[in-house]
Amino acid sequence: MTISDCSERELIARIQARLPPPPDWLLVGIGDDAAVVEPERNRAEVLTVDALVEGVHFDRAFVPPDAIGHRALAVNLSDLAAMGAAPRLALLSLALPPGLLIADFDGLVAGIAALAERTRVHVVGGNLTRSTGPLMIDISLTGTVKPRQVLKRSGARPGDTLYVSGTIGAAAVGLMMLRNSTTHPKRSTTGDMKDTEEQSRSGNVLTSVSPVVERCIQRYLRPEPRVRLGLMLARNRAASACMDLSDGLSDAVYQIAAASGVGARIDAGALPIEPCAREVFAARGADPVTEAITGGDDYELLVAVRPRTRGRLAAAIRHGGVPLTRIGVCTEDRAVVLSRDGGDTPLPGGGYSHFRSAEASSLDHARDDPARVEGSRAT
Amino acid sequence: MTISDCSERELIARIQARLPPPPDWLLVGIGDDAAVVEPERNRAEVLTVDALVEGVHFDRAFVPPDAIGHRALAVNLSDLAAMGAAPRLALLSLALPPGLLIADFDGLVAGIAALAERTRVHVVGGNLTRSTGPLMIDISLTGTVKPRQVLKRSGARPGDTLYVSGTIGAAAVGLMMLRNSTTHPKRSTTGDMKDTEEQSRSGNVLTSVSPVVERCIQRYLRPEPRVRLGLMLARNRAASACMDLSDGLSDAVYQIAAASGVGARIDAGALPIEPCAREVFAARGADPVTEAITGGDDYELLVAVRPRTRGRLAAAIRHGGVPLTRIGVCTEDRAVVLSRDGGDTPLPGGGYSHFRSAEASSLDHARDDPARVEGSRAT
């Protein structure tokens, strides 16, 4: 059964069935010309939108529907986290190829709904349309933050310490593994193309992968946006600047440096590269440091901290749900460098990329999205 | 020159160049992880999203880029108007085929920017991505309204009078004319296919059309959302129910009747069918009434009014910028009928349509969008 067999009302009913009861601030919900909500008192509102396009940001051959839904919401949640905002509501705009299986539609919605519930986001409205081409998921997300607690990119000063949350490099390895598994279907346990496809849909492309590689794959498929950490950093006023790593650590360092008018020195030896990722990069003859800082999709946070507010940072780390690692420092001169083996070189991955090879960018943060399925990085 | 020749920063700069200076309520604008805005005091917030997909909602062969941009914003403004809300801000998400001409990109943005300026909407952020298929424009729009003034669909009661703004049927005729001009390129003055295409891009498909037909074409290409009328109806508390005609008058009558739990009797003789549209429908042997009430894209408002509040309506009409025509009445029994030649028949165009034949629908108002380029109406 495909979505062509359903009326739009039936599809909307399938979405509504997965939504929790409406919150009391929702004055008019799904079913009128637009949604009406009561604003939260004494809070500024934070708004972002991101789109996932099939063939650009994901490949249905190896990303299961619920992971597509999860990712579509996660990339937006990550943007709110980087502003220190508490997520509040979402508008969901889906462009669906008519041949999309109902089971896949349900999976997509389930992926969005599960992450929404966990992060207290309510879907207040949206739009369904047919697509003449790829599947596209566009999510607009709003959140709230006290005006004085907004985490901008522009507040870093020379002498501020740079921290990154969690680990980096795993998602890039996960994507590489998933891609290879479809390029070389013989690598699957059965060697049968059809079986491989079916396994892909359920997220089990590599039935014989080690738990370590599986961890990398899950980091790509179901990134965990650092909502709680962002909130804690904002409440404690512990960060002088913050942004998320949607395009990789290197890009984030360049962006914060440019927005703040500072330079940065990153200590290669301090980088929290996921061990499995380091292993895979090294086995392929690639430099783990370069790969880990230019690979995207990690959705961690890069945070600048004033030396005198490190005490506040400790509290944020305690309740943020994810470790922070000190990776470098902001500098007076405007150079952005990698410190390694006693010498400084320009941090790899700087520079602007072209629309042709960089599949996505944002009015919010002028990025090229690294979750690309085709094309190569323009750095 | 196509968008592939530009970096995403250059494309974003081209958008920013067309935006007015940021309003004082915009605390963080384009250039950070997300936009931050100050909420308007004592107002509820109204949110909506609509997507225009190439090949579903428009055809680039005969809809010029600025009209695509205009329409993408207009359909959202129309939803806000139907809630009685004052538009405030927009997030813009564009999925662009790499071969899109820069001139067309600029035209698209110009169409959005011009209507945004006129309706006091500020673009606070968004997203650019490559599309592997059609051009897609997704606009999320927010506005504000006093909580007690929200215009819902559900407030109509038996005895309320039904009004429609402006005229109906013109946009459907305009779309028909534009389609025919590309299906039968010989109809153009030159008979040359390439010339026709170029003329299409500039919006001058039919170089020999009468001013009357040109008016219908413009109604399709550049619909005027009834923002001012919606605001006036809300402020005067003149309407018991309201919705826009994105899917045609008939659909709107059915929706308001269902949401309010009433029936409706529409007087065929009272319908404000655009004269040029009536002429074209009749010349094609079609029933002008049926065509005009089931044709979409008019983006007028359907309004229910209590008999005792007609005085308030007069003030709304005086300042709403568009005439209202009384077309029928809400009834006690649940039937929705067309009154014509002394007899009542079910209003044509009722019933739910399938996703397969109805290209768009909305979580907000479960509609099938009539701006379809292919497929036929499922009624």
PDB file of C-alpha atoms in Angstrom, chain A residues 47-53 76 79 91 93 136-141 355 360-367, chain B residues 8 11-20 29-31 33-35 48-52 65-77 88-96 100 104-117 121-130 135-142:
ATOM      1  CA  LEU A  47      13.022  30.061  15.074  1.00  0.00           C
ATOM      2  CA  THR A  48      14.771  27.798  12.624  1.00  0.00           C
ATOM      3  CA  VAL A  49      13.983  25.687   9.568  1.00  0.00           C
ATOM      4  CA  ASP A  50      15.899  22.869   7.916  1.00  0.00           C
ATOM      5  CA  ALA A  51      15.059  20.582   5.040  1.00  0.00           C
ATOM      6  CA  LEU A  52      16.160  17.027   4.348  1.00  0.00           C
ATOM      7  CA  VAL A  53      16.062  16.168   0.651  1.00  0.00           C
ATOM      8  CA  ASN A  76      16.550  21.570  13.873  1.00  0.00           C
ATOM      9  CA  ASP A  79      20.155  24.595  16.021  1.00  0.00           C
ATOM     10  CA  LEU A  91       5.456  22.777  11.746  1.00  0.00           C
ATOM     11  CA  SER A  93       5.980  20.144   5.700  1.00  0.00           C
ATOM     12  CA  MET A 136      11.519  16.124   1.161  1.00  0.00           C
ATOM     13  CA  ILE A 137      10.980  16.838   4.832  1.00  0.00           C
ATOM     14  CA  ASP A 138      10.950  20.425   5.936  1.00  0.00           C
ATOM     15  CA  ILE A 139      10.600  21.138   9.642  1.00  0.00           C
ATOM     16  CA  SER A 140      10.196  24.590  11.152  1.00  0.00           C
ATOM     17  CA  LEU A 141      10.925  24.614  14.845  1.00  0.00           C
ATOM     18  CA  PHE A 355      26.409  25.418  -4.091  1.00  0.00           C
ATOM     19  CA  ALA A 360      22.695  22.561   1.607  1.00  0.00           C
ATOM     20  CA  SER A 361      23.201  25.843   3.275  1.00  0.00           C
ATOM     21  CA  SER A 362      21.206  27.886   5.656  1.00  0.00           C
ATOM     22  CA  LEU A 363      20.124  31.472   5.845  1.00  0.00           C
ATOM     23  CA  ASP A 364      20.706  31.091   9.536  1.00  0.00           C
ATOM     24  CA  HIS A 365      24.239  29.877   9.332  1.00  0.00           C
ATOM     25  CA  ALA A 366      25.388  29.717   5.749  1.00  0.00           C
ATOM     26  CA  ARG A 367      26.482  26.162   5.907  1.00  0.00           C
TER      27      ARG A 367
ATOM     28  CA  GLU B   8      25.598  29.572  -0.796  1.00  0.00           C
ATOM     29  CA  LEU B  11      22.958  33.288  -2.796  1.00  0.00           C
ATOM     30  CA  ILE B  12      22.139  34.316   0.760  1.00  0.00           C
ATOM     31  CA  ALA B  13      23.684  37.730   0.114  1.00  0.00           C
ATOM     32  CA  ARG B  14      21.408  38.081  -2.904  1.00  0.00           C
ATOM     33  CA  ILE B  15      18.421  37.399  -0.659  1.00  0.00           C
ATOM     34  CA  GLN B  16      19.608  39.744   2.087  1.00  0.00           C
ATOM     35  CA  ALA B  17      20.162  42.512  -0.453  1.00  0.00           C
ATOM     36  CA  ARG B  18      16.432  42.484  -1.139  1.00  0.00           C
ATOM     37  CA  LEU B  19      15.355  42.553   2.500  1.00  0.00           C
ATOM     38  CA  PRO B  20      14.553  45.816   4.282  1.00  0.00           C
ATOM     39  CA  GLY B  29      18.844  37.682  12.471  1.00  0.00           C
ATOM     40  CA  ILE B  30      20.386  35.762   9.581  1.00  0.00           C
ATOM     41  CA  GLY B  31      23.907  34.585  10.429  1.00  0.00           C
ATOM     42  CA  ASP B  33      22.193  29.033  14.325  1.00  0.00           C
ATOM     43  CA  ALA B  34      18.629  30.351  14.477  1.00  0.00           C
ATOM     44  CA  ALA B  35      16.732  33.640  14.529  1.00  0.00           C
ATOM     45  CA  THR B  48       1.277  28.242   9.119  1.00  0.00           C
ATOM     46  CA  VAL B  49       3.427  26.589   6.466  1.00  0.00           C
ATOM     47  CA  ASP B  50       2.766  25.893   2.804  1.00  0.00           C
ATOM     48  CA  ALA B  51       4.945  24.467   0.069  1.00  0.00           C
ATOM     49  CA  LEU B  52       4.878  25.106  -3.658  1.00  0.00           C
ATOM     50  CA  PRO B  65       9.836  33.311 -11.267  1.00  0.00           C
ATOM     51  CA  ASP B  66       8.542  36.392  -9.478  1.00  0.00           C
ATOM     52  CA  ALA B  67       4.997  35.018  -9.685  1.00  0.00           C
ATOM     53  CA  ILE B  68       6.196  31.724  -8.159  1.00  0.00           C
ATOM     54  CA  GLY B  69       7.709  33.695  -5.275  1.00  0.00           C
ATOM     55  CA  HIS B  70       4.627  35.881  -4.931  1.00  0.00           C
ATOM     56  CA  ARG B  71       2.313  32.856  -4.879  1.00  0.00           C
ATOM     57  CA  ALA B  72       4.467  30.972  -2.350  1.00  0.00           C
ATOM     58  CA  LEU B  73       4.077  33.814   0.136  1.00  0.00           C
ATOM     59  CA  ALA B  74       0.501  34.678  -0.862  1.00  0.00           C
ATOM     60  CA  VAL B  75      -0.874  31.216  -0.042  1.00  0.00           C
ATOM     61  CA  ASN B  76       0.535  31.555   3.477  1.00  0.00           C
ATOM     62  CA  LEU B  77      -0.668  35.131   3.897  1.00  0.00           C
ATOM     63  CA  ARG B  88       4.905  39.258  11.161  1.00  0.00           C
ATOM     64  CA  LEU B  89       7.784  37.043  10.069  1.00  0.00           C
ATOM     65  CA  ALA B  90       8.728  34.341   7.586  1.00  0.00           C
ATOM     66  CA  LEU B  91      11.228  31.495   7.339  1.00  0.00           C
ATOM     67  CA  LEU B  92      12.173  30.654   3.789  1.00  0.00           C
ATOM     68  CA  SER B  93      13.223  27.129   2.793  1.00  0.00           C
ATOM     69  CA  LEU B  94      14.237  26.687  -0.838  1.00  0.00           C
ATOM     70  CA  ALA B  95      15.211  23.429  -2.579  1.00  0.00           C
ATOM     71  CA  LEU B  96      16.851  24.477  -5.832  1.00  0.00           C
ATOM     72  CA  LEU B 100      18.325  27.091 -11.970  1.00  0.00           C
ATOM     73  CA  ASP B 104      15.284  33.112 -12.082  1.00  0.00           C
ATOM     74  CA  PHE B 105      16.546  32.758  -8.494  1.00  0.00           C
ATOM     75  CA  ASP B 106      16.639  36.541  -8.215  1.00  0.00           C
ATOM     76  CA  GLY B 107      13.171  36.772  -9.731  1.00  0.00           C
ATOM     77  CA  LEU B 108      11.803  34.252  -7.255  1.00  0.00           C
ATOM     78  CA  VAL B 109      13.294  36.162  -4.338  1.00  0.00           C
ATOM     79  CA  ALA B 110      12.084  39.466  -5.751  1.00  0.00           C
ATOM     80  CA  GLY B 111       8.532  38.126  -5.913  1.00  0.00           C
ATOM     81  CA  ILE B 112       8.680  37.076  -2.269  1.00  0.00           C
ATOM     82  CA  ALA B 113      10.397  40.283  -1.139  1.00  0.00           C
ATOM     83  CA  ALA B 114       7.955  42.613  -2.883  1.00  0.00           C
ATOM     84  CA  LEU B 115       4.882  40.995  -1.348  1.00  0.00           C
ATOM     85  CA  ALA B 116       6.631  40.676   2.033  1.00  0.00           C
ATOM     86  CA  GLU B 117       7.387  44.390   2.106  1.00  0.00           C
ATOM     87  CA  VAL B 121       6.524  40.481   6.749  1.00  0.00           C
ATOM     88  CA  HIS B 122      10.202  40.187   7.639  1.00  0.00           C
ATOM     89  CA  VAL B 123      12.233  37.171   6.492  1.00  0.00           C
ATOM     90  CA  VAL B 124      14.178  36.224   9.627  1.00  0.00           C
ATOM     91  CA  GLY B 125      15.900  33.058   8.437  1.00  0.00           C
ATOM     92  CA  GLY B 126      15.640  29.954   6.377  1.00  0.00           C
ATOM     93  CA  ASN B 127      17.474  27.296   4.519  1.00  0.00           C
ATOM     94  CA  LEU B 128      18.897  26.725   1.041  1.00  0.00           C
ATOM     95  CA  THR B 129      19.409  23.241  -0.275  1.00  0.00           C
ATOM     96  CA  ARG B 130      20.036  21.598  -3.590  1.00  0.00           C
ATOM     97  CA  LEU B 135      12.108  23.407  -7.442  1.00  0.00           C
ATOM     98  CA  MET B 136      10.368  23.620  -4.066  1.00  0.00           C
ATOM     99  CA  ILE B 137       9.560  26.698  -2.024  1.00  0.00           C
ATOM    100  CA  ASP B 138       8.484  26.186   1.541  1.00  0.00           C
ATOM    101  CA  ILE B 139       7.467  29.239   3.538  1.00  0.00           C
ATOM    102  CA  SER B 140       6.644  29.221   7.233  1.00  0.00           C
ATOM    103  CA  LEU B 141       4.791  32.330   8.289  1.00  0.00           C
ATOM    104  CA  THR B 142       3.825  33.656  11.674  1.00  0.00           C
TER     105      THR B 142
END
